[in-house]
Coordinates of C-alpha atoms in Angstrom, one line a residue:
M1 CA 1.4 -78.6 -96.5
E2 CA 0.4 -82.3 -96.6
N3 CA -3.3 -83.7 -96.0
G4 CA -4.0 -84.7 -92.9
M5 CA -6.1 -84.0 -89.6
L6 CA -5.0 -80.5 -88.3
C7 CA -6.1 -79.4 -84.7
P8 CA -4.8 -76.8 -82.8
A9 CA -5.4 -76.7 -79.2
L10 CA -5.5 -73.8 -77.0
S11 CA -5.1 -72.7 -73.4
G12 CA -5.6 -69.3 -71.5
D13 CA -8.4 -67.0 -70.8
L14 CA -11.0 -65.3 -72.7
D15 CA -9.8 -62.1 -72.9
R16 CA -6.6 -60.6 -74.7
I17 CA -3.4 -58.8 -73.5
H18 CA -3.8 -55.4 -72.3
E19 CA -7.7 -55.9 -71.8
S20 CA -9.6 -56.5 -69.1
S21 CA -13.4 -57.7 -69.5
P22 CA -15.1 -56.6 -66.3
E23 CA -18.0 -59.2 -67.7
L24 CA -15.8 -61.9 -67.9
P25 CA -14.9 -63.7 -64.7
N26 CA -11.1 -64.5 -64.1
A27 CA -11.7 -68.1 -64.4
F28 CA -9.0 -69.7 -66.5
V29 CA -5.7 -69.2 -65.2
H30 CA -3.4 -71.3 -67.2
D31 CA -1.2 -69.7 -69.3
G32 CA -2.3 -68.7 -72.7
A33 CA -0.6 -70.9 -75.5
S34 CA -1.4 -73.2 -78.8
V35 CA -0.1 -76.3 -80.2
L36 CA -0.9 -77.0 -84.0
V37 CA -1.2 -80.9 -84.3
Q38 CA -1.4 -82.9 -87.6
D39 CA -2.1 -86.4 -87.6
G40 CA -0.9 -86.6 -83.9
R41 CA 2.2 -84.9 -84.7
V42 CA 3.2 -81.8 -83.3
I43 CA 4.0 -79.3 -86.0
A44 CA 4.2 -75.9 -83.9
A45 CA 3.9 -74.9 -80.2
V46 CA 4.3 -71.7 -78.4
E47 CA 3.1 -69.9 -75.0
E48 CA 1.5 -66.4 -75.2
E49 CA 4.5 -65.2 -72.8
R50 CA 6.9 -65.8 -75.4
L51 CA 5.1 -63.5 -78.0
N52 CA 3.6 -60.8 -75.6
C53 CA 6.6 -60.4 -73.2
V54 CA 4.3 -60.8 -70.2
K55 CA 5.6 -63.5 -67.8
N56 CA 2.7 -66.5 -67.0
S57 CA 0.2 -64.5 -69.4
N58 CA -3.1 -66.1 -69.0
K59 CA -4.5 -64.0 -71.7
F60 CA -6.0 -65.7 -74.8
P61 CA -3.5 -67.1 -77.1
C62 CA -4.1 -64.8 -80.1
N63 CA -0.3 -64.7 -80.9
P64 CA 0.4 -68.2 -80.5
I65 CA -3.0 -69.3 -82.8
R66 CA -1.6 -67.0 -85.4
Y67 CA 2.1 -68.0 -85.1
C68 CA 1.0 -71.7 -85.2
L69 CA -1.0 -71.4 -88.3
S70 CA 1.6 -69.2 -89.9
T71 CA 4.2 -71.8 -89.0
A72 CA 2.0 -74.6 -91.0
G73 CA 1.3 -72.1 -93.7
V74 CA -2.6 -72.7 -93.1
E75 CA -5.2 -70.5 -92.6
L76 CA -8.1 -70.8 -89.7
G77 CA -10.4 -72.1 -92.3
E78 CA -8.3 -75.3 -93.4
I79 CA -8.3 -76.7 -89.7
D80 CA -10.4 -79.8 -88.7
R81 CA -11.1 -79.5 -85.3
I82 CA -10.1 -76.6 -82.5
A83 CA -9.8 -78.2 -78.9
F84 CA -10.2 -75.8 -75.8
Y85 CA -8.4 -77.3 -72.7
A86 CA -11.3 -77.4 -70.3
T87 CA -14.7 -79.1 -70.6
E88 CA -17.8 -76.9 -71.9
A89 CA -19.4 -77.9 -68.5
Y90 CA -16.6 -76.4 -66.4
C91 CA -16.8 -73.2 -68.8
K92 CA -20.2 -72.9 -68.1
T93 CA -20.0 -73.0 -64.5
M94 CA -17.3 -70.6 -64.3
L95 CA -18.6 -68.3 -66.7
E96 CA -21.9 -68.3 -64.8
R97 CA -20.4 -67.1 -61.6
P98 CA -21.5 -63.5 -61.0
V99 CA -19.0 -60.8 -61.8
V100 CA -19.0 -57.8 -59.6
S101 CA -22.4 -58.7 -58.1
Q102 CA -24.4 -58.7 -61.6
P103 CA -25.0 -62.2 -62.9
V104 CA -24.3 -62.7 -66.7
T105 CA -25.0 -65.2 -69.2
L106 CA -22.1 -66.4 -71.1
D107 CA -21.6 -69.0 -73.4
A108 CA -17.9 -70.3 -73.8
K109 CA -18.4 -71.9 -77.4
R110 CA -19.8 -68.4 -78.5
L111 CA -17.2 -66.9 -76.9
L112 CA -14.6 -68.7 -78.2
R113 CA -15.7 -68.6 -81.8
Q114 CA -15.8 -64.8 -81.4
L115 CA -12.6 -64.2 -80.4
L116 CA -11.0 -66.4 -83.0
A117 CA -13.3 -64.7 -85.8
R118 CA -11.8 -61.5 -84.5
E119 CA -8.1 -62.7 -84.0
C120 CA -8.2 -64.7 -87.3
G121 CA -10.3 -63.1 -89.4
A122 CA -12.2 -66.8 -89.8
E123 CA -15.9 -67.8 -88.7
V124 CA -15.5 -71.3 -86.9
D125 CA -18.0 -73.7 -87.5
P126 CA -19.5 -74.6 -83.9
F127 CA -19.3 -78.3 -84.5
R128 CA -15.7 -78.0 -85.1
L129 CA -15.0 -76.5 -81.4
S130 CA -14.1 -79.2 -79.0
F131 CA -13.6 -79.1 -75.3
A132 CA -11.6 -81.4 -73.5
N133 CA -11.1 -82.6 -69.9
H134 CA -8.2 -80.7 -68.3
H135 CA -6.2 -83.5 -66.9
E136 CA -7.1 -86.2 -69.2
A137 CA -5.4 -83.8 -72.1
H138 CA -2.2 -83.6 -69.9
A139 CA -2.2 -87.3 -69.9
V140 CA -2.8 -87.6 -73.4
S141 CA 0.0 -85.3 -74.3
A142 CA 2.4 -87.1 -71.8
F143 CA 1.8 -90.5 -73.0
A144 CA 1.8 -89.5 -76.7
V145 CA 5.4 -88.6 -76.4
S146 CA 6.6 -91.3 -73.7
G147 CA 7.8 -94.0 -76.6
F148 CA 6.0 -96.8 -74.7
E149 CA 3.3 -99.1 -76.2
Q150 CA 1.5 -99.2 -72.7
S151 CA 2.5 -96.8 -69.8
L152 CA 1.4 -95.6 -66.4
V153 CA 0.3 -92.0 -66.3
L154 CA 0.1 -89.5 -63.5
A155 CA -0.7 -86.0 -64.7
I156 CA -0.7 -83.3 -61.6
N157 CA -0.6 -79.6 -61.2
G158 CA -2.3 -76.8 -59.0
G159 CA -5.9 -77.5 -60.3
G160 CA -7.8 -77.8 -63.8
E161 CA -11.4 -78.3 -63.4
V162 CA -12.1 -79.7 -60.2
L163 CA -9.4 -82.1 -60.0
S164 CA -5.4 -81.4 -59.2
G165 CA -4.5 -84.6 -60.9
L166 CA -5.1 -88.2 -62.3
L167 CA -3.4 -91.5 -62.6
A168 CA -4.2 -93.4 -65.9
V169 CA -2.9 -96.2 -68.2
G170 CA -2.0 -95.0 -71.5
S171 CA -2.4 -97.4 -74.7
D172 CA -2.7 -97.1 -78.4
T173 CA -6.5 -97.0 -77.6
G174 CA -6.4 -93.9 -75.2
T175 CA -6.0 -93.4 -71.6
A176 CA -8.4 -95.1 -69.1
Q177 CA -8.4 -93.2 -65.8
L178 CA -7.6 -95.4 -62.6
D179 CA -8.0 -92.6 -60.1
S180 CA -7.9 -89.1 -59.4
R181 CA -7.8 -86.3 -56.7
K182 CA -10.1 -83.2 -56.0
S183 CA -8.4 -79.7 -56.0

């Protein structure tokens, strides 16, 4: 594969298909998926449900990660950055919620690194793991494929972190949030 910045983005829960981890709160409800981007261009993308045949699967995207890496002919160790679909602060809040009346201290970055190592057979440098604001990620991805030099961007869904949507202006320098609504 040609040189360039390689970045997979991930969404989904922190347990695997057909696994239920009672120590993990069921806090990450979006469908499990992965996309591999090289220098702003989508190389591969797929949702977990397409590969595990469980409709609306919100499990950790083990299969999509492997699919995207295989499609690009790269290994996890060749990746420049990995992005998760929620901020680290939101993940921390969700993981600190008591589970079955037993408080558990969990670290999202450590959990993600462990899952990636187990599923892809490679350690991930913690500095290569990034967390994205959920609705900003929606806004950026919508604007990136719009074809416009500048555009008003509206990102709305059932929830994500503490917002249900945001309004932004997209341009070649990124997106600038104008307004947002809480869930």
